[in-house]
Coordinates of C-alpha atoms in Angstrom, one line a residue:
Chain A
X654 CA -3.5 8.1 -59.1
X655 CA -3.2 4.3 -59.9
X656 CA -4.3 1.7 -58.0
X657 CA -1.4 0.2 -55.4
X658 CA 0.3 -2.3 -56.8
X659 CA 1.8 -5.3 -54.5
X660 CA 4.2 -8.4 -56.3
X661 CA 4.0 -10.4 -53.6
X662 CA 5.8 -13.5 -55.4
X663 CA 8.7 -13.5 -54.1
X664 CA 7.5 -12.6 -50.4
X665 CA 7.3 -15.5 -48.2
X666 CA 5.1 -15.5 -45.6
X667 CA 4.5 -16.9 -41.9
X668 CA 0.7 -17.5 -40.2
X669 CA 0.3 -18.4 -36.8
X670 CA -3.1 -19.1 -36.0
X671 CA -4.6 -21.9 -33.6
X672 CA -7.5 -22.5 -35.5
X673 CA -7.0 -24.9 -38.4
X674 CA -9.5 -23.9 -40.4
X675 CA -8.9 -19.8 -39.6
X676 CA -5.1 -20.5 -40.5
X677 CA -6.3 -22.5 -44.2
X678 CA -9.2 -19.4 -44.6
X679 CA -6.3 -16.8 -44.2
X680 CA -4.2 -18.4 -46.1
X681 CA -6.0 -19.0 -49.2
X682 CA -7.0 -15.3 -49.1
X683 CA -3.2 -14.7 -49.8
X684 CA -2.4 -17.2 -51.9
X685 CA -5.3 -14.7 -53.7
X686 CA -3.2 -11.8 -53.5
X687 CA -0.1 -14.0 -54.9
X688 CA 1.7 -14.6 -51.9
X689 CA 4.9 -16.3 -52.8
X690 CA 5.0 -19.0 -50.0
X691 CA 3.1 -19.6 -46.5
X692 CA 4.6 -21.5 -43.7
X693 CA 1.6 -22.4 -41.6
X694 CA 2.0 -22.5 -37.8
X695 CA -0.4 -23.8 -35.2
X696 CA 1.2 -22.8 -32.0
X697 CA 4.2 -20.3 -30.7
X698 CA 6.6 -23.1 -30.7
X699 CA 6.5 -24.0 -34.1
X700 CA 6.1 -20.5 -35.4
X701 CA 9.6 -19.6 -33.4
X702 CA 11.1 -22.2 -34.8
X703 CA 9.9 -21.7 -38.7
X704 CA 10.7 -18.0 -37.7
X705 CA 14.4 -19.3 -37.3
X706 CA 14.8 -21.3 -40.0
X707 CA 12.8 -19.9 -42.4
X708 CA 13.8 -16.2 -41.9
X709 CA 9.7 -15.0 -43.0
X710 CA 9.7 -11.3 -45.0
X711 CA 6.3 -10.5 -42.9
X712 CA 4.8 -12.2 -39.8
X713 CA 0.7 -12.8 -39.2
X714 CA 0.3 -13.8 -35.6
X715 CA -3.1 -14.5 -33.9
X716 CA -3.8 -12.8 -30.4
X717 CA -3.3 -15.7 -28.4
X718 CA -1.8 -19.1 -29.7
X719 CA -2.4 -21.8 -27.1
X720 CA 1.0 -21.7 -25.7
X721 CA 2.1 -18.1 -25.7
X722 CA 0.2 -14.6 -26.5
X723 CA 0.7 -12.5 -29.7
X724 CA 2.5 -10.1 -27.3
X725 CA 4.6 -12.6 -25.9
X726 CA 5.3 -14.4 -29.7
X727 CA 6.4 -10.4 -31.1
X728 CA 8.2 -9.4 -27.7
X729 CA 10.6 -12.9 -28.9
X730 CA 10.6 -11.8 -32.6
X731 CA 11.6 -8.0 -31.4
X732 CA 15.0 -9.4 -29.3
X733 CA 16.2 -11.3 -32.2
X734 CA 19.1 -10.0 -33.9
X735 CA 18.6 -7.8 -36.9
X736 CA 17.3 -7.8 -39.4
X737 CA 15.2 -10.6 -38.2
X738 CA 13.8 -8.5 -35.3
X739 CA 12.7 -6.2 -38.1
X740 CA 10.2 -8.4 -39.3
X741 CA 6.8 -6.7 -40.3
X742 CA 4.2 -8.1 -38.0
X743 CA 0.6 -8.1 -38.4
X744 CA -1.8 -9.4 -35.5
X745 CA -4.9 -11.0 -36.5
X746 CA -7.5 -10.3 -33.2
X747 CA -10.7 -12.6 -32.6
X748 CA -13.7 -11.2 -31.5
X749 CA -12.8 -12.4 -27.9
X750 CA -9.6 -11.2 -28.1
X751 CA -10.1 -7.5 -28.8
X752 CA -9.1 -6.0 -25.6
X753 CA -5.6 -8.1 -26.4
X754 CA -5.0 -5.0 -29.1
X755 CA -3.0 -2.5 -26.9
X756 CA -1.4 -4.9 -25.4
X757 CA -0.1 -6.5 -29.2
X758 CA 0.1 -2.8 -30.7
X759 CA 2.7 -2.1 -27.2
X760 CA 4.9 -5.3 -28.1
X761 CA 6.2 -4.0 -31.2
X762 CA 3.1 -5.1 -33.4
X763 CA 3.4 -3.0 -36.7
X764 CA -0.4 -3.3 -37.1
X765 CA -3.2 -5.3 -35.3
X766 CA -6.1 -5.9 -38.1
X767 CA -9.6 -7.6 -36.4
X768 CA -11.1 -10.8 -37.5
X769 CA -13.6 -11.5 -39.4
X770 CA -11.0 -10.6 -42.5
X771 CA -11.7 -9.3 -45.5
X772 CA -9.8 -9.6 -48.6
X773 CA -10.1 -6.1 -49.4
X774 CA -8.8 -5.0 -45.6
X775 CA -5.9 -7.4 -45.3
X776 CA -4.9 -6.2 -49.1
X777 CA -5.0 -2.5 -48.0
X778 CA -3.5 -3.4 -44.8
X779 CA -0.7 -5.3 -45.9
X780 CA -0.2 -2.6 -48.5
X781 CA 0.3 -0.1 -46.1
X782 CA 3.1 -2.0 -43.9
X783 CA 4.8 -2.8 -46.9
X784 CA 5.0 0.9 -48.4
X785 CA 4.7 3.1 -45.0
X786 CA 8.4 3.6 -43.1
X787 CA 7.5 4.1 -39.7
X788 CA 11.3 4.6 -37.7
X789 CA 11.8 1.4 -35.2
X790 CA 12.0 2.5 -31.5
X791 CA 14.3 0.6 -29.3
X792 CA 13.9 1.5 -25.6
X793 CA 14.6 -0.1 -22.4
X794 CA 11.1 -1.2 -22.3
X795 CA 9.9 -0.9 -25.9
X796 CA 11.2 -2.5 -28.9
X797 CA 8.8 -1.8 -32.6
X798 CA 7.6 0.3 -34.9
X799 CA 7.0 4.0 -33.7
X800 CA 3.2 3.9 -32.4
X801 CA 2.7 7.3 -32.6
X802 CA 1.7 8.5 -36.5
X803 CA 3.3 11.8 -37.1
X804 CA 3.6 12.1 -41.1
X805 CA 1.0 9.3 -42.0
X806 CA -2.5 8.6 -40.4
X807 CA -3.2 4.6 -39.3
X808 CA -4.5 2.4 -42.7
X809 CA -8.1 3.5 -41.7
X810 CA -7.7 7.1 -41.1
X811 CA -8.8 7.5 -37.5
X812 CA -6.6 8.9 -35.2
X813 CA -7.5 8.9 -31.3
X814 CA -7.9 12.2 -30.2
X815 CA -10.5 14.4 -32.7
X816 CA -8.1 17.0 -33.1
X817 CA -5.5 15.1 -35.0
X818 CA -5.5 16.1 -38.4
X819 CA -6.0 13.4 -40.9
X820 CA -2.9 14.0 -43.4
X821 CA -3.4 12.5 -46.9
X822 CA -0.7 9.8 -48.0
X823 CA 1.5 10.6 -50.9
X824 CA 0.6 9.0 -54.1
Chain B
X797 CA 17.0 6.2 -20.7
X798 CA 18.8 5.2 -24.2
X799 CA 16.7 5.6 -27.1
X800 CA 17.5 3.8 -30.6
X801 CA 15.8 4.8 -33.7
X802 CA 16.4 2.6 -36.5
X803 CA 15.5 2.9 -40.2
X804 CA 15.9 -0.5 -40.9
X805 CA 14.6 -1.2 -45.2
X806 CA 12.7 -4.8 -44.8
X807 CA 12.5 -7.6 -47.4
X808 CA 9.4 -7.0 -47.4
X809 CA 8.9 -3.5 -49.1
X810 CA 11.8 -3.8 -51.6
X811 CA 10.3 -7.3 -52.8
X812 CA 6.8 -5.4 -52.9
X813 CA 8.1 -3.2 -55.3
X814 CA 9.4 -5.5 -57.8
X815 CA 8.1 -5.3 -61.5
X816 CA 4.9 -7.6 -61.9
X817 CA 2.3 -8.0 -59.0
X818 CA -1.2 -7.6 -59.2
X819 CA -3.2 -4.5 -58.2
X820 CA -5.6 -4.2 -56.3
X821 CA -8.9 -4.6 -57.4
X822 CA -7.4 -8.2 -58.8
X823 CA -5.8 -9.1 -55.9
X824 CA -9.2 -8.6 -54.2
X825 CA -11.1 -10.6 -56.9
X826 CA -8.1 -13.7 -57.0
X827 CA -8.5 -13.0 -53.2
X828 CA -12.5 -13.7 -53.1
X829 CA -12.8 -16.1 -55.9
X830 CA -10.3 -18.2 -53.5
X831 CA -12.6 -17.8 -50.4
X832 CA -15.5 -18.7 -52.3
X833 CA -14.2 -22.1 -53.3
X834 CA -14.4 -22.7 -49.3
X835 CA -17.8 -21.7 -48.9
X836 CA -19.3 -25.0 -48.8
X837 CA -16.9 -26.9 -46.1
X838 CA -17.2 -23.3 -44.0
X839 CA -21.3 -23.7 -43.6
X840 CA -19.6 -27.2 -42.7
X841 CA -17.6 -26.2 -40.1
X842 CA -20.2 -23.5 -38.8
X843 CA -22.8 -26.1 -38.5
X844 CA -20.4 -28.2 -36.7
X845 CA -19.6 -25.8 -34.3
X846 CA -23.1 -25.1 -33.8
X847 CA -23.4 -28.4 -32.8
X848 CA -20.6 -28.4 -30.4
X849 CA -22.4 -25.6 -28.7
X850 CA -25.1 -26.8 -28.4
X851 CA -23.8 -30.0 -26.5
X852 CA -22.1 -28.0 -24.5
X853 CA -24.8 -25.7 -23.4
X854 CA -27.5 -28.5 -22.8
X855 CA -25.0 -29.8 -20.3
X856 CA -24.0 -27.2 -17.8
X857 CA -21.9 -28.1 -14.5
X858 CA -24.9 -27.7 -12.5
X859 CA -28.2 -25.7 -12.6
X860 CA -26.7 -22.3 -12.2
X861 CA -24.0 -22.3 -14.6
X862 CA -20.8 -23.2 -16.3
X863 CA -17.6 -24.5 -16.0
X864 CA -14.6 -22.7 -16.3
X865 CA -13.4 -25.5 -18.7
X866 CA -17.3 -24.7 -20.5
X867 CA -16.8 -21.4 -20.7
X868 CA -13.8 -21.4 -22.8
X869 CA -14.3 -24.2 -25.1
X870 CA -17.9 -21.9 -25.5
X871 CA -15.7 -18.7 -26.2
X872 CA -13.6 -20.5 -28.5
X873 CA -16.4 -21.9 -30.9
X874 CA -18.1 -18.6 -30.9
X875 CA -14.9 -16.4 -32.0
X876 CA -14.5 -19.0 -34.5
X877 CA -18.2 -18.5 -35.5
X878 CA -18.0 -14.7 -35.7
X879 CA -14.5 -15.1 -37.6
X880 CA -16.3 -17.3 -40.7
X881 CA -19.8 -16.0 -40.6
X882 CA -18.2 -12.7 -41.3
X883 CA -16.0 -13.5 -43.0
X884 CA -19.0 -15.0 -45.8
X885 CA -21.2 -12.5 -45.1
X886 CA -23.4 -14.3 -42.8
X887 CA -24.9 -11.3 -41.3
X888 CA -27.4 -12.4 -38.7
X889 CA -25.1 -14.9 -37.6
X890 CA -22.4 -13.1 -37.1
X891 CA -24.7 -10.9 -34.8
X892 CA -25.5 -13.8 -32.7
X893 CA -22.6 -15.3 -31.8
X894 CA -21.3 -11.8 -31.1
X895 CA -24.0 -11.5 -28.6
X896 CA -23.2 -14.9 -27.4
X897 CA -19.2 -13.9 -27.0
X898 CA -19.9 -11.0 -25.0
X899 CA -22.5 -12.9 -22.7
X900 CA -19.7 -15.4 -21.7
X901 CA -17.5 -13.3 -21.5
X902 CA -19.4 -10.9 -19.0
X903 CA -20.8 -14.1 -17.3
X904 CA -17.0 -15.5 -16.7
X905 CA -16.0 -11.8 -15.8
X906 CA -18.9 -11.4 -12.9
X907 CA -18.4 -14.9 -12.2
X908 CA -22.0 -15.9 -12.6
X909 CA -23.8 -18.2 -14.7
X910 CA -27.3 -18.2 -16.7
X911 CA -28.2 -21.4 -18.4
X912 CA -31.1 -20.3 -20.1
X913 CA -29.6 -17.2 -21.9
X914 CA -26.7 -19.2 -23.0
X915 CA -29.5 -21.5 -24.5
X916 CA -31.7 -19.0 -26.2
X917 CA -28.0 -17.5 -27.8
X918 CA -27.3 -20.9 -29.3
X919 CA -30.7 -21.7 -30.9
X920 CA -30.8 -18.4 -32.4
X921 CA -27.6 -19.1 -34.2
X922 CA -28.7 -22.6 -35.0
X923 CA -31.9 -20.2 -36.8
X924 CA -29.7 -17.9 -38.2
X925 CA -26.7 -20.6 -39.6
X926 CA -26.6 -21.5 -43.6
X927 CA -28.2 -23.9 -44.5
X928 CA -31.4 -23.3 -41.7
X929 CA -34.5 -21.6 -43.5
X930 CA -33.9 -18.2 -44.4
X931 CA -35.6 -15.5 -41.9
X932 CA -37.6 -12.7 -43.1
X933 CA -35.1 -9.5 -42.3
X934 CA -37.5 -8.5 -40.3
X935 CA -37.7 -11.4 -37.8
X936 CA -34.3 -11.5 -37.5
X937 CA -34.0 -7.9 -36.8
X938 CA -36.5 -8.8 -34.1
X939 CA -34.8 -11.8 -32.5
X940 CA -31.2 -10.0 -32.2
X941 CA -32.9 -6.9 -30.2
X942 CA -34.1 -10.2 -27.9
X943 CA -30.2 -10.9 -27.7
X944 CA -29.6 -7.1 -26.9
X945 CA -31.7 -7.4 -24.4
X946 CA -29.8 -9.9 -22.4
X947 CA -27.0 -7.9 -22.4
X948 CA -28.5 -5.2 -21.3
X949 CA -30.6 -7.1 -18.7
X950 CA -27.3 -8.0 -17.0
X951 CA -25.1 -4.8 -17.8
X952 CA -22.3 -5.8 -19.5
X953 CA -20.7 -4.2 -22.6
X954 CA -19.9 -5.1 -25.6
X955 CA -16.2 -6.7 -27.0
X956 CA -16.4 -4.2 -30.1
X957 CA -16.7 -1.0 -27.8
X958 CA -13.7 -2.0 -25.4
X959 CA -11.9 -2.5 -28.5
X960 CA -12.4 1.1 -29.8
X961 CA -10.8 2.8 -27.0
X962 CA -7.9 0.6 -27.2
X963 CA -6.7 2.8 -30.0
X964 CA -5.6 2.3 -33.8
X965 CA -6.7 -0.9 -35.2
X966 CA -7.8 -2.1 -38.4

């Protein structure tokens, strides 16, 4: 089996992170991978707006911009009208902000992925949102990508409970 | 209650598809090779937020502790900390402020202070930061089971382990 493949040229991306320096770290990593274009946001106001008028193809959102959370920034994203609610999002959680997780993966997060970043994990990550069809759930209370993971396991194989069975994903 | 399921097809995977791309052991390479051209203003920005901490914890509210205004601008330095020292594979840095995260973060939880443990968590990083003089592995093995410690000392847990009951994550 070849390796996964990603032309990312044409994508065009949005990063919302406080941190200056986080958001210019990130963003060279996929300017790495070939990203087509980054809009860089350092708060939820901005990043709503640039979501708006710049209709990204995938979303990275930290855990907790100063002015609104990541679950409060996707919950936003999620009552847009389609296809914008659509949007791929990936949550990018700080060391401090790890027990934020359920509550971003329970907003309609499509993945949360923890800082420090790796190339190599963001990569595989974003490889595995891009190519992996989950069906979107729209409830009264929950609007996202299905969180439970019938067909395919999570990008790094672990299920919760020990008697899931870890399927293999087609090549 | 109504239930929708939707299949929508994003930009996203279609434009992912498209003819060209790199794979991905060179998107990894590209990928590094443009992290390592930031290594040098990183150990810059680590060592200035170092510095911040350290100002910060050689001037606490009063004797016992913190405050609240302290704690976070603490918290926030530290996360940074952890997010580039791992990030550049500072190892025993990445430890420490680790440590240091999940002391202020207990300490703000149980509503307590301690001055001194915030102090010995800061001038450990200060030792362990790019740019100090290396440690022998085994020293610094040594001075993060100090860290551990604390922790243990005053019973709280760690950030990582909440996380991993919190359920898939990557």
């Amino acid at each position: 089996m070849g390796q996964p493949r990603l032309n990312l040229s044409k994508v065009h991306c949005l990063l919302a992170d406080r941190d200056q320096f986080t958001r210019g770290l990130v963003a060279q990593i996929l300017r790495g991978f070939g990203m087509g274009s980054i809009q860089l946001a350092g708060d939820g106001a901005q990043a709503r707006e640039m979501v708006l008028q710049d209709r990204p193809d995938v979303c990275f959102i930290e855990g907790a911009l100063p002015d609104i959370s990541a679950a409060g920034m996707i919950n936003w994203i999620r009552q847009q009208p389609p296809p914008l609610r659509f949007i791929p999002i990936i949550v990018l959680t700080g060391y401090t902000q790890l027990k934020l997780i359920s509550e971003a993966r329970d907003s309609g997060a499509n993945l949360v992925v923890r800082k420090p970043i790796s190339p190599r994990t963001l990569f595989d990550r974003l490889t595995w949102v891009a190519n992996i069809q989950r069906p979107f759930i729209e409830t009264g209370t929950f609007l996202g990508p299905d969180r439970r993971f019938h067909d395919v396991p999570p990008p790094d194989d672990k299920f919760k409970r020990e008697t899931d069975i870890v399927a293999e994903l087609p090549g | 209650m109504k239930r929708l399921v939707h299949f929508p097809k994003t930009r996203l995977s279609e434009l992912v598809k498209e003819f060209g791309g790199a794979n991905r052991d060179d998107a990894i390479v590209g990928a590094q090779d443009e992290l390592e051209s930031m290594r040098g203003e990183t150990d810059r920005v680590i060592g200035e937020s170092i510095s911040a901490l350290e100002a910060i914890a050689g001037a606490p509210q009063d004797k016992t502790g913190y405050s609240p205004d302290q704690m976070d601008q603490m918290l926030a330095l530290c996360d940074q900390t952890v997010t580039l020292a791992g990030t550049f594979g500072y190892k025993g840095l990445d430890e420490a402020a680790r440590y240091l995260c999940d002391l202020l973060d207990g300490l703000r939880e149980a509503g307590t202070g301690d001055v001194p443990s915030v102090v010995v968590h800061v001038r450990t990083m200060r030792l362990l930061a790019p740019g100090s003089p290396p440690l022998p592995p085994a020293h610094q093995d040594t001075v993060l089971a100090e860290l551990a410690k604390i922790l243990t000392h005053h019973g709280f847990s760690r950030a990582a382990d909440t996380a991993d009951k919190a359920g898939p994550v990557a």
